C-alpha positions as YAML, in Angstrom:
chain: A
units: angstrom
residues:
- id: 1
  name: MET
  ca: [-6.91, -4.46, -16.50]
- id: 2
  name: LYS
  ca: [-9.91, -5.84, -14.88]
- id: 3
  name: THR
  ca: [-11.72, -5.06, -11.96]
- id: 4
  name: PRO
  ca: [-14.25, -8.19, -10.52]
- id: 5
  name: LEU
  ca: [-17.17, -6.12, -10.71]
- id: 6
  name: ARG
  ca: [-16.28, -5.69, -14.31]
- id: 7
  name: LEU
  ca: [-15.97, -9.07, -14.74]
- id: 8
  name: ALA
  ca: [-18.92, -10.44, -12.68]
- id: 9
  name: ARG
  ca: [-20.97, -7.98, -15.20]
- id: 10
  name: GLU
  ca: [-19.33, -9.23, -18.47]
- id: 11
  name: ARG
  ca: [-19.81, -13.35, -16.90]
- id: 12
  name: ARG
  ca: [-23.52, -12.60, -16.94]
- id: 13
  name: GLU
  ca: [-23.19, -10.84, -20.81]
- id: 14
  name: LEU
  ca: [-25.44, -7.74, -18.68]
- id: 15
  name: THR
  ca: [-24.53, -3.59, -20.18]
- id: 16
  name: ILE
  ca: [-24.19, -1.33, -16.95]
- id: 17
  name: VAL
  ca: [-27.59, 0.23, -18.09]
- id: 18
  name: GLN
  ca: [-29.42, -2.93, -16.73]
- id: 19
  name: ILE
  ca: [-27.45, -3.11, -14.23]
- id: 20
  name: SER
  ca: [-27.89, 0.45, -13.45]
- id: 21
  name: ALA
  ca: [-32.07, -0.10, -13.72]
- id: 22
  name: GLU
  ca: [-31.45, -3.51, -11.69]
- id: 23
  name: THR
  ca: [-29.40, -1.72, -8.58]
- id: 24
  name: GLY
  ca: [-31.53, 1.59, -8.67]
- id: 25
  name: ILE
  ca: [-27.47, 2.93, -9.31]
- id: 26
  name: ASP
  ca: [-26.58, 6.08, -11.59]
- id: 27
  name: PRO
  ca: [-24.83, 4.06, -14.34]
- id: 28
  name: GLY
  ca: [-22.67, 6.49, -14.66]
- id: 29
  name: ASN
  ca: [-21.00, 6.22, -11.16]
- id: 30
  name: LEU
  ca: [-21.45, 2.66, -11.94]
- id: 31
  name: SER
  ca: [-19.09, 2.29, -14.36]
- id: 32
  name: ARG
  ca: [-16.75, 4.35, -12.96]
- id: 33
  name: ILE
  ca: [-17.43, 1.79, -10.44]
- id: 34
  name: GLU
  ca: [-16.04, -0.58, -12.37]
- id: 35
  name: ARG
  ca: [-13.64, 1.38, -13.23]
- id: 36
  name: GLY
  ca: [-11.45, 1.64, -10.33]
- id: 37
  name: CYS
  ca: [-12.61, 5.35, -10.67]
- id: 38
  name: GLN
  ca: [-14.87, 5.67, -7.65]
- id: 39
  name: THR
  ca: [-14.61, 4.13, -4.28]
- id: 40
  name: PRO
  ca: [-18.82, 3.40, -3.70]
- id: 41
  name: SER
  ca: [-20.47, 3.29, -0.56]
- id: 42
  name: THR
  ca: [-20.82, 0.39, 1.64]
- id: 43
  name: LYS
  ca: [-24.18, 0.66, 0.77]
- id: 44
  name: VAL
  ca: [-23.57, 1.01, -2.84]
- id: 45
  name: ALA
  ca: [-21.23, -1.94, -2.41]
- id: 46
  name: GLU
  ca: [-23.63, -4.27, -0.09]
- id: 47
  name: ARG
  ca: [-26.41, -4.16, -3.26]
- id: 48
  name: LEU
  ca: [-23.91, -4.56, -5.48]
- id: 49
  name: ALA
  ca: [-22.29, -7.88, -4.37]
- id: 50
  name: LYS
  ca: [-26.45, -8.91, -3.35]
- id: 51
  name: PHE
  ca: [-27.45, -8.82, -6.17]
- id: 52
  name: PHE
  ca: [-24.74, -10.41, -7.94]
- id: 53
  name: ASN
  ca: [-25.33, -12.98, -5.38]
- id: 54
  name: ASN
  ca: [-22.19, -12.95, -3.49]
- id: 55
  name: GLU
  ca: [-20.22, -14.09, -7.01]
- id: 56
  name: VAL
  ca: [-18.56, -10.67, -6.74]
- id: 57
  name: THR
  ca: [-17.86, -9.62, -2.52]
- id: 58
  name: GLU
  ca: [-17.97, -6.73, -1.19]
- id: 59
  name: LEU
  ca: [-14.28, -6.44, -0.45]
- id: 60
  name: GLN
  ca: [-13.99, -7.29, -4.23]
- id: 61
  name: ILE
  ca: [-15.87, -3.56, -5.07]
- id: 62
  name: LEU
  ca: [-13.88, -1.70, -3.11]
- id: 63
  name: PHE
  ca: [-10.75, -2.98, -2.80]
- id: 64
  name: PRO
  ca: [-10.62, -3.80, -6.39]
- id: 65
  name: GLU
  ca: [-6.53, -2.58, -6.69]
- id: 66
  name: ARG
  ca: [-6.24, -5.58, -4.42]
- id: 67
  name: TYR
  ca: [-7.91, -8.26, -7.55]
- id: 68
  name: VAL
  ca: [-7.49, -6.99, -10.17]
- id: 69
  name: GLU
  ca: [-7.06, -8.78, -12.97]
- id: 70
  name: LYS
  ca: [-4.18, -8.05, -15.86]
- id: 71
  name: TYR
  ca: [-6.53, -8.29, -19.25]
- id: 72
  name: VAL
  ca: [-3.86, -9.31, -21.79]
- id: 73
  name: ALA
  ca: [-4.52, -7.89, -25.45]
...
């Protein structure tokens, strides 16, 4: 399954390290947020939503399980 944050990153063909450098979010934390293993603060969710020009919303970042797209290989 892929979270909306991961889908947005992949559409832009960016790496976690690139987003981390632009947003100031630790790459490890960003990876866990992207996988839905860690819930970000509202400030971090807002920063990410702004980075993606609201292509992915704060709610999608905070509650990815509500918006997960099932990935079928």
